[in-house]
PDB file of C-alpha atoms in Angstrom:
ATOM      1  CA  MET M   1      34.728 112.112 194.387  1.00 44.00           C
ATOM      2  CA  THR M   2      37.445 113.966 192.476  1.00 46.00           C
ATOM      3  CA  ASP M   3      38.142 110.803 190.443  1.00 48.00           C
ATOM      4  CA  LYS M   4      35.033 111.201 188.306  1.00 50.00           C
ATOM      5  CA  PRO M   5      36.013 114.376 186.405  1.00 50.00           C
ATOM      6  CA  GLU M   6      39.480 112.930 185.714  1.00 51.00           C
ATOM      7  CA  LYS M   7      37.944 109.764 184.296  1.00 55.00           C
ATOM      8  CA  SER M   8      35.597 111.849 182.205  1.00 84.00           C
ATOM      9  CA  VAL M   9      38.455 113.931 180.831  1.00 91.00           C
ATOM     10  CA  ARG M  10      40.429 110.752 180.162  1.00 88.00           C
ATOM     11  CA  THR M  11      37.563 109.092 178.269  1.00 91.00           C
ATOM     12  CA  LEU M  12      37.093 112.256 176.206  1.00 92.00           C
ATOM     13  CA  ARG M  13      40.807 112.471 175.469  1.00 93.00           C
ATOM     14  CA  VAL M  14      41.079 108.810 174.442  1.00 93.00           C
ATOM     15  CA  GLY M  15      37.891 109.093 172.365  1.00 94.00           C
ATOM     16  CA  GLU M  16      39.336 112.061 170.501  1.00 95.00           C
ATOM     17  CA  GLN M  17      42.589 110.195 169.971  1.00 95.00           C
ATOM     18  CA  VAL M  18      40.709 107.201 168.531  1.00 96.00           C
ATOM     19  CA  ARG M  19      38.670 109.548 166.313  1.00 96.00           C
ATOM     20  CA  HIS M  20      41.840 111.094 164.876  1.00 96.00           C
ATOM     21  CA  ILE M  21      43.411 107.691 164.230  1.00 96.00           C
ATOM     22  CA  LEU M  22      40.319 106.306 162.479  1.00 96.00           C
ATOM     23  CA  SER M  23      39.961 109.499 160.427  1.00 95.00           C
ATOM     24  CA  GLU M  24      43.572 109.224 159.311  1.00 95.00           C
ATOM     25  CA  ILE M  25      43.238 105.540 158.386  1.00 94.00           C
ATOM     26  CA  LEU M  26      40.100 106.197 156.337  1.00 93.00           C
ATOM     27  CA  GLN M  27      41.504 109.337 154.716  1.00 92.00           C
ATOM     28  CA  ARG M  28      44.710 107.591 153.612  1.00 91.00           C
ATOM     29  CA  GLY M  29      42.757 104.622 152.253  1.00 88.00           C
ATOM     30  CA  ASP M  30      44.592 102.097 154.419  1.00 90.00           C
ATOM     31  CA  VAL M  31      41.529  99.834 154.520  1.00 91.00           C
ATOM     32  CA  HIS M  32      41.481  97.716 151.391  1.00 90.00           C
ATOM     33  CA  ASP M  33      37.750  97.926 150.766  1.00 91.00           C
ATOM     34  CA  ASP M  34      36.214  99.263 147.549  1.00 91.00           C
ATOM     35  CA  THR M  35      33.302 100.908 149.359  1.00 90.00           C
ATOM     36  CA  LEU M  36      35.527 102.738 151.831  1.00 91.00           C
ATOM     37  CA  THR M  37      38.053 103.846 149.213  1.00 89.00           C
ATOM     38  CA  SER M  38      35.297 105.229 146.978  1.00 89.00           C
ATOM     39  CA  HIS M  39      33.630 107.283 149.760  1.00 89.00           C
ATOM     40  CA  VAL M  40      34.788 110.158 151.921  1.00 91.00           C
ATOM     41  CA  VAL M  41      33.829 109.168 155.457  1.00 92.00           C
ATOM     42  CA  SER M  42      33.873 111.573 158.405  1.00 92.00           C
ATOM     43  CA  VAL M  43      34.375 110.193 161.886  1.00 94.00           C
ATOM     44  CA  THR M  44      32.304 112.764 163.743  1.00 93.00           C
ATOM     45  CA  GLU M  45      32.629 111.472 167.306  1.00 94.00           C
ATOM     46  CA  VAL M  46      33.957 108.565 169.351  1.00 95.00           C
ATOM     47  CA  ARG M  47      32.389 107.846 172.739  1.00 95.00           C
ATOM     48  CA  MET M  48      34.454 105.656 175.021  1.00 94.00           C
ATOM     49  CA  SER M  49      33.005 103.542 177.813  1.00 94.00           C
ATOM     50  CA  PRO M  50      34.261 104.477 181.306  1.00 92.00           C
ATOM     51  CA  ASP M  51      36.597 101.448 181.333  1.00 91.00           C
ATOM     52  CA  LEU M  52      37.887 102.375 177.824  1.00 92.00           C
ATOM     53  CA  ARG M  53      37.138  98.871 176.528  1.00 94.00           C
ATOM     54  CA  HIS M  54      34.345  99.906 174.160  1.00 96.00           C
ATOM     55  CA  ALA M  55      34.215 102.719 171.635  1.00 96.00           C
ATOM     56  CA  THR M  56      31.073 103.825 169.828  1.00 96.00           C
ATOM     57  CA  VAL M  57      32.198 105.438 166.583  1.00 96.00           C
ATOM     58  CA  PHE M  58      29.798 107.841 164.863  1.00 95.00           C
ATOM     59  CA  VAL M  59      30.412 108.239 161.146  1.00 94.00           C
ATOM     60  CA  LYS M  60      28.871 110.122 158.253  1.00 92.00           C
ATOM     61  CA  PRO M  61      29.715 109.582 154.581  1.00 90.00           C
ATOM     62  CA  LEU M  62      29.995 112.767 152.534  1.00 83.00           C
ATOM     63  CA  LEU M  63      26.479 114.020 151.726  1.00 71.00           C
ATOM     64  CA  GLY M  64      25.071 110.985 153.539  1.00 70.00           C
ATOM     65  CA  LYS M  65      25.617 108.999 150.330  1.00 77.00           C
ATOM     66  CA  ASP M  66      25.413 105.173 150.572  1.00 85.00           C
ATOM     67  CA  GLU M  67      25.364 105.302 154.372  1.00 90.00           C
ATOM     68  CA  ASP M  68      24.232 101.673 154.778  1.00 91.00           C
ATOM     69  CA  ALA M  69      26.950 100.374 152.452  1.00 92.00           C
ATOM     70  CA  VAL M  70      29.621 102.407 154.246  1.00 93.00           C
ATOM     71  CA  LEU M  71      28.480 101.161 157.664  1.00 94.00           C
ATOM     72  CA  LYS M  72      28.499  97.579 156.396  1.00 95.00           C
ATOM     73  CA  ALA M  73      32.040  98.023 155.044  1.00 95.00           C
ATOM     74  CA  LEU M  74      33.239  99.514 158.339  1.00 95.00           C
ATOM     75  CA  ARG M  75      31.673  96.675 160.295  1.00 95.00           C
ATOM     76  CA  THR M  76      33.241  94.117 157.931  1.00 95.00           C
ATOM     77  CA  ASN M  77      36.666  95.689 158.546  1.00 95.00           C
ATOM     78  CA  THR M  78      36.247  96.205 162.291  1.00 95.00           C
ATOM     79  CA  ALA M  79      38.953  93.687 163.247  1.00 94.00           C
ATOM     80  CA  TYR M  80      41.564  95.477 161.111  1.00 94.00           C
ATOM     81  CA  LEU M  81      40.533  98.895 162.428  1.00 95.00           C
ATOM     82  CA  GLN M  82      40.623  97.672 166.054  1.00 94.00           C
ATOM     83  CA  ARG M  83      44.144  96.302 165.538  1.00 92.00           C
ATOM     84  CA  GLU M  84      45.325  99.587 164.019  1.00 92.00           C
ATOM     85  CA  VAL M  85      43.803 101.635 166.840  1.00 94.00           C
ATOM     86  CA  ALA M  86      45.273  99.271 169.460  1.00 92.00           C
ATOM     87  CA  THR M  87      48.797  99.623 168.058  1.00 91.00           C
ATOM     88  CA  ARG M  88      48.592 103.440 167.932  1.00 91.00           C
ATOM     89  CA  VAL M  89      46.832 104.117 171.247  1.00 89.00           C
ATOM     90  CA  LYS M  90      48.850 102.952 174.207  1.00 81.00           C
ATOM     91  CA  MET M  91      46.245 101.327 176.422  1.00 79.00           C
ATOM     92  CA  LYS M  92      46.060  98.210 178.521  1.00 78.00           C
ATOM     93  CA  TYR M  93      43.226  96.749 176.433  1.00 82.00           C
ATOM     94  CA  ALA M  94      42.280  97.190 172.801  1.00 84.00           C
ATOM     95  CA  ALA M  95      38.919  98.939 172.573  1.00 92.00           C
ATOM     96  CA  ARG M  96      36.119  97.143 170.733  1.00 95.00           C
ATOM     97  CA  LEU M  97      34.755  99.409 168.024  1.00 96.00           C
ATOM     98  CA  LYS M  98      31.072  99.752 167.228  1.00 96.00           C
ATOM     99  CA  PHE M  99      30.143 101.827 164.169  1.00 96.00           C
ATOM    100  CA  LEU M 100      26.911 103.836 164.025  1.00 94.00           C
ATOM    101  CA  ALA M 101      25.547 106.445 161.644  1.00 92.00           C
ATOM    102  CA  ASP M 102      25.717 109.972 163.025  1.00 87.00           C
ATOM    103  CA  GLU M 103      22.140 111.222 162.951  1.00 80.00           C
ATOM    104  CA  SER M 104      22.873 114.602 164.545  1.00 68.00           C
ATOM    105  CA  PHE M 105      23.118 116.349 161.153  1.00 60.00           C
ATOM    106  CA  ASP M 106      19.716 115.009 160.145  1.00 57.00           C
ATOM    107  CA  GLU M 107      18.231 116.049 163.502  1.00 57.00           C
ATOM    108  CA  GLY M 108      19.705 119.537 163.124  1.00 57.00           C
ATOM    109  CA  SER M 109      18.247 119.887 159.624  1.00 60.00           C
ATOM    110  CA  HIS M 110      14.860 118.715 160.880  1.00 57.00           C
ATOM    111  CA  ILE M 111      14.875 121.242 163.752  1.00 63.00           C
ATOM    112  CA  ASP M 112      15.961 123.994 161.358  1.00 61.00           C
ATOM    113  CA  ALA M 113      13.103 123.099 158.987  1.00 64.00           C
ATOM    114  CA  LEU M 114      10.619 123.188 161.879  1.00 64.00           C
ATOM    115  CA  LEU M 115      11.844 126.610 162.989  1.00 68.00           C
ATOM    116  CA  ARG M 116      11.422 127.959 159.457  1.00 70.00           C
ATOM    117  CA  ARG M 117       7.759 126.902 159.217  1.00 72.00           C
ATOM    118  CA  PRO M 118       5.536 130.023 158.943  1.00 77.00           C
ATOM    119  CA  GLU M 119       3.467 129.295 162.052  1.00 75.00           C
ATOM    120  CA  VAL M 120       6.585 128.735 164.185  1.00 70.00           C
ATOM    121  CA  ALA M 121       8.402 131.765 162.727  1.00 70.00           C
ATOM    122  CA  ARG M 122       5.308 133.899 163.474  1.00 71.00           C
ATOM    123  CA  ASP M 123       5.339 132.750 167.109  1.00 68.00           C
ATOM    124  CA  LEU M 124       9.071 133.386 167.450  1.00 69.00           C
ATOM    125  CA  ASP M 125       8.767 136.889 165.967  1.00 68.00           C
ATOM    126  CA  GLY M 126       6.083 137.731 168.560  1.00 57.00           C
ATOM    127  CA  GLU M 127       8.669 137.417 171.352  1.00 51.00           C
TER     128      GLU M 127
END
């Protein structure tokens, strides 16, 4: 039963390593794609599958600008990005990358807006 926490720590560690590598590649403009070179893209999180063969990459373009175009460009260049990650992360198998928009910022803004509504603020002040 002690194997599970180690695997969890390992998947987190590898996910963070992949996140750093992808961030560096995008920041340096190593991907020869007009959309990606003209946008600042943050890699907010990478979630690895337990077997480390799949990586879900959450990204957010600066100010959420042209999110669909950025995702399309990342998906078009997935093979290149997978090769780069595979050469820099020493693993038995190259992880397959899947790019998704990070919606957590939008959810946080929505929750913040709800909490600021007068009827909710009134209820919270009553506590």
